[in-house]
Amino acid sequence: MAGRKPLPTHLKLVKGTARPHRLNKAEPKPVVATPEPPDHLDDAAKAKFTEMAELLAGHGVMTELDTHALARYVVIWRRWLEAEQEVKRRGPVVKTSNDNIIQNPFLAVANKCLAQMAQIESEFGLTPSSRSRIRMAEPAETSDPFEEFLNRGRKA
């Protein structure tokens, strides 16, 4: 069984558990961003991608490096929606050609999608328990000289 996933350096610093000899000096430091949705997503999935990316970026979690992870989440979310629609249409149990009553196969698909979504949600800190383990970073400060000029003297 695999051990715990390593904590990013900024989380170790926030929690006060950082030890200089254990820090990864070559750790990537991606900038908080709201990436464009990938082209392979349909319109509904692109809308969900944009909604989630803006939400996550607002909490300092979304970066360009997370594009594919969020795209996977949105694809699974779309599949879950379609499976749920079929379960609502046919019901949780269906009758086979032999008049046997079985669980609707789309219910199994929906349940599997929910499990996969929960896994990705915990990676992004979208569940209460995962938020208790993660301190979300503040969005990156802009280094635009004009914006700094406009905001001079407004530091809170």
Tab-separated table of C-alpha atoms in Angstrom:
chain	number	residue	atom	x	y	z
A	1	MET	CA	0.000	0.000	0.000
A	2	ALA	CA	1.328	3.440	-0.919
A	3	GLY	CA	2.254	5.964	1.730
A	4	ARG	CA	0.852	9.437	2.142
A	5	LYS	CA	1.219	11.901	-0.688
A	6	PRO	CA	3.832	14.557	0.054
A	7	LEU	CA	2.542	17.975	1.071
A	8	PRO	CA	3.502	20.951	-1.079
A	9	THR	CA	6.082	23.259	0.492
A	10	HIS	CA	3.642	26.143	0.979
A	11	LEU	CA	1.320	23.873	3.004
A	12	LYS	CA	4.217	22.748	5.189
A	13	LEU	CA	5.073	26.394	5.840
A	14	VAL	CA	1.465	27.265	6.703
A	15	LYS	CA	1.109	24.285	9.042
A	16	GLY	CA	4.465	24.999	10.677
A	17	THR	CA	5.846	21.543	9.867
A	18	ALA	CA	8.482	22.678	7.359
A	19	ARG	CA	12.011	21.422	8.015
A	20	PRO	CA	14.670	23.055	5.805
A	21	HIS	CA	16.494	19.802	5.054
A	22	ARG	CA	13.242	18.118	3.925
A	23	LEU	CA	11.974	20.848	1.585
A	24	ASN	CA	12.032	20.227	-2.144
A	25	LYS	CA	14.150	23.058	-3.514
A	26	ALA	CA	13.187	22.167	-7.105
A	27	GLU	CA	9.429	22.088	-6.426
A	28	PRO	CA	7.466	23.779	-9.228
A	29	LYS	CA	5.643	26.936	-8.206
A	30	PRO	CA	2.805	27.334	-10.725
A	31	VAL	CA	0.935	30.629	-10.923
A	32	VAL	CA	-2.767	30.738	-10.059
A	33	ALA	CA	-4.676	31.010	-13.345
A	34	THR	CA	-7.999	30.332	-15.027
A	35	PRO	CA	-7.114	28.219	-18.081
A	36	GLU	CA	-9.254	27.857	-21.175
A	37	PRO	CA	-11.245	24.603	-21.449
A	38	PRO	CA	-9.731	21.953	-23.736
A	39	ASP	CA	-11.176	21.703	-27.257
A	40	HIS	CA	-12.333	18.086	-26.895
A	41	LEU	CA	-15.027	19.038	-24.346
A	42	ASP	CA	-18.617	19.611	-25.488
A	43	ASP	CA	-20.386	22.913	-24.779
A	44	ALA	CA	-21.936	21.851	-21.452
A	45	ALA	CA	-18.613	20.447	-20.250
A	46	LYS	CA	-16.780	23.613	-21.338
A	47	ALA	CA	-19.255	25.728	-19.369
A	48	LYS	CA	-18.748	23.541	-16.269
A	49	PHE	CA	-14.961	23.667	-16.777
A	50	THR	CA	-14.999	27.470	-16.898
A	51	GLU	CA	-17.270	27.685	-13.841
A	52	MET	CA	-15.069	25.336	-11.803
A	53	ALA	CA	-11.800	26.913	-12.984
A	54	GLU	CA	-12.975	30.383	-11.919
A	55	LEU	CA	-14.142	29.054	-8.546
A	56	LEU	CA	-10.870	27.220	-7.907
A	57	ALA	CA	-8.696	30.116	-9.120
A	58	GLY	CA	-10.600	32.431	-6.788
A	59	HIS	CA	-9.417	30.256	-3.899
A	60	GLY	CA	-5.854	30.018	-5.194
A	61	VAL	CA	-6.080	26.352	-6.155
A	62	MET	CA	-6.339	26.378	-9.980
A	63	THR	CA	-3.203	26.672	-12.135
A	64	GLU	CA	-2.380	25.960	-15.774
A	65	LEU	CA	-0.920	22.627	-14.630
A	66	ASP	CA	-4.338	21.527	-13.352
A	67	THR	CA	-6.109	21.854	-16.717
A	68	HIS	CA	-6.142	18.134	-17.499
A	69	ALA	CA	-7.195	17.104	-13.992
A	70	LEU	CA	-10.150	19.484	-14.147
A	71	ALA	CA	-10.963	18.303	-17.689
A	72	ARG	CA	-11.101	14.704	-16.389
A	73	TYR	CA	-13.429	15.840	-13.623
A	74	VAL	CA	-15.729	17.567	-16.106
A	75	VAL	CA	-15.816	14.541	-18.452
A	76	ILE	CA	-16.752	12.298	-15.528
A	77	TRP	CA	-19.334	14.879	-14.352
A	78	ARG	CA	-20.906	14.874	-17.831
A	79	ARG	CA	-21.018	11.060	-17.894
A	80	TRP	CA	-22.611	11.072	-14.426
A	81	LEU	CA	-25.312	13.503	-15.599
A	82	GLU	CA	-26.155	11.309	-18.588
A	83	ALA	CA	-26.283	8.174	-16.425
A	84	GLU	CA	-28.502	9.925	-13.864
A	85	GLN	CA	-30.911	10.973	-16.609
A	86	GLU	CA	-31.197	7.342	-17.737
A	87	VAL	CA	-31.773	6.175	-14.150
A	88	LYS	CA	-34.542	8.754	-13.753
A	89	ARG	CA	-36.073	7.725	-17.066
A	90	ARG	CA	-35.945	3.940	-16.522
A	91	GLY	CA	-35.833	3.687	-12.720
A	92	PRO	CA	-33.252	2.038	-10.452
A	93	VAL	CA	-34.266	-1.473	-11.555
A	94	VAL	CA	-35.079	-2.755	-15.038
A	95	LYS	CA	-36.636	-5.874	-16.479
A	96	THR	CA	-34.481	-7.987	-18.798
A	97	SER	CA	-35.673	-9.802	-21.906
A	98	ASN	CA	-36.060	-12.928	-19.713
A	99	ASP	CA	-38.368	-11.012	-17.325
A	100	ASN	CA	-35.682	-10.905	-14.635
A	101	ILE	CA	-35.478	-7.739	-12.574
A	102	ILE	CA	-31.954	-6.360	-12.251
A	103	GLN	CA	-30.281	-3.154	-11.169
A	104	ASN	CA	-30.262	-0.564	-13.925
A	105	PRO	CA	-26.757	-0.689	-15.499
A	106	PHE	CA	-26.766	3.113	-15.653
A	107	LEU	CA	-27.016	3.176	-11.849
A	108	ALA	CA	-23.668	1.376	-11.652
A	109	VAL	CA	-22.184	3.879	-14.116
A	110	ALA	CA	-23.532	6.792	-12.055
A	111	ASN	CA	-22.146	5.332	-8.820
A	112	LYS	CA	-18.712	4.757	-10.362
A	113	CYS	CA	-18.687	8.323	-11.685
A	114	LEU	CA	-19.585	9.652	-8.228
A	115	ALA	CA	-16.648	7.782	-6.697
A	116	GLN	CA	-14.259	9.123	-9.346
A	117	MET	CA	-15.607	12.655	-8.922
A	118	ALA	CA	-15.153	12.460	-5.144
A	119	GLN	CA	-11.532	11.452	-5.631
A	120	ILE	CA	-10.797	14.423	-7.899
A	121	GLU	CA	-12.809	16.780	-5.667
A	122	SER	CA	-10.588	15.890	-2.719
A	123	GLU	CA	-7.500	16.713	-4.804
A	124	PHE	CA	-8.848	20.215	-5.404
A	125	GLY	CA	-10.072	20.669	-1.811
A	126	LEU	CA	-13.755	20.625	-2.792
A	127	THR	CA	-14.972	18.456	0.077
A	128	PRO	CA	-15.253	19.486	3.744
A	129	SER	CA	-12.771	16.857	4.913
A	130	SER	CA	-10.194	17.721	2.254
A	131	ARG	CA	-10.560	21.441	3.057
A	132	SER	CA	-9.743	20.690	6.676
A	133	ARG	CA	-6.390	19.284	5.528
A	134	ILE	CA	-5.638	22.060	3.033
A	135	ARG	CA	-5.106	25.779	3.495
A	136	MET	CA	-5.988	27.438	0.218
A	137	ALA	CA	-3.455	29.988	-0.997
A	138	GLU	CA	-4.296	33.570	-1.760
A	139	PRO	CA	-4.463	34.375	-5.479
A	140	ALA	CA	-1.103	35.539	-6.801
A	141	GLU	CA	-0.421	39.251	-6.589
A	142	THR	CA	-0.335	40.960	-9.947
A	143	SER	CA	2.958	42.495	-11.027
A	144	ASP	CA	1.382	44.876	-13.536
A	145	PRO	CA	3.104	48.258	-12.995
A	146	PHE	CA	0.015	50.205	-14.088
A	147	GLU	CA	-2.214	48.331	-11.637
A	148	GLU	CA	0.329	48.893	-8.870
A	149	PHE	CA	0.255	52.605	-9.711
A	150	LEU	CA	-3.546	52.669	-9.517
A	151	ASN	CA	-3.605	50.775	-6.218
A	152	ARG	CA	-0.806	52.704	-4.472
A	153	GLY	CA	-1.703	53.648	-0.948
A	154	ARG	CA	-4.607	51.170	-0.810
A	155	LYS	CA	-2.824	48.379	1.025
A	156	ALA	CA	-5.074	47.012	3.763
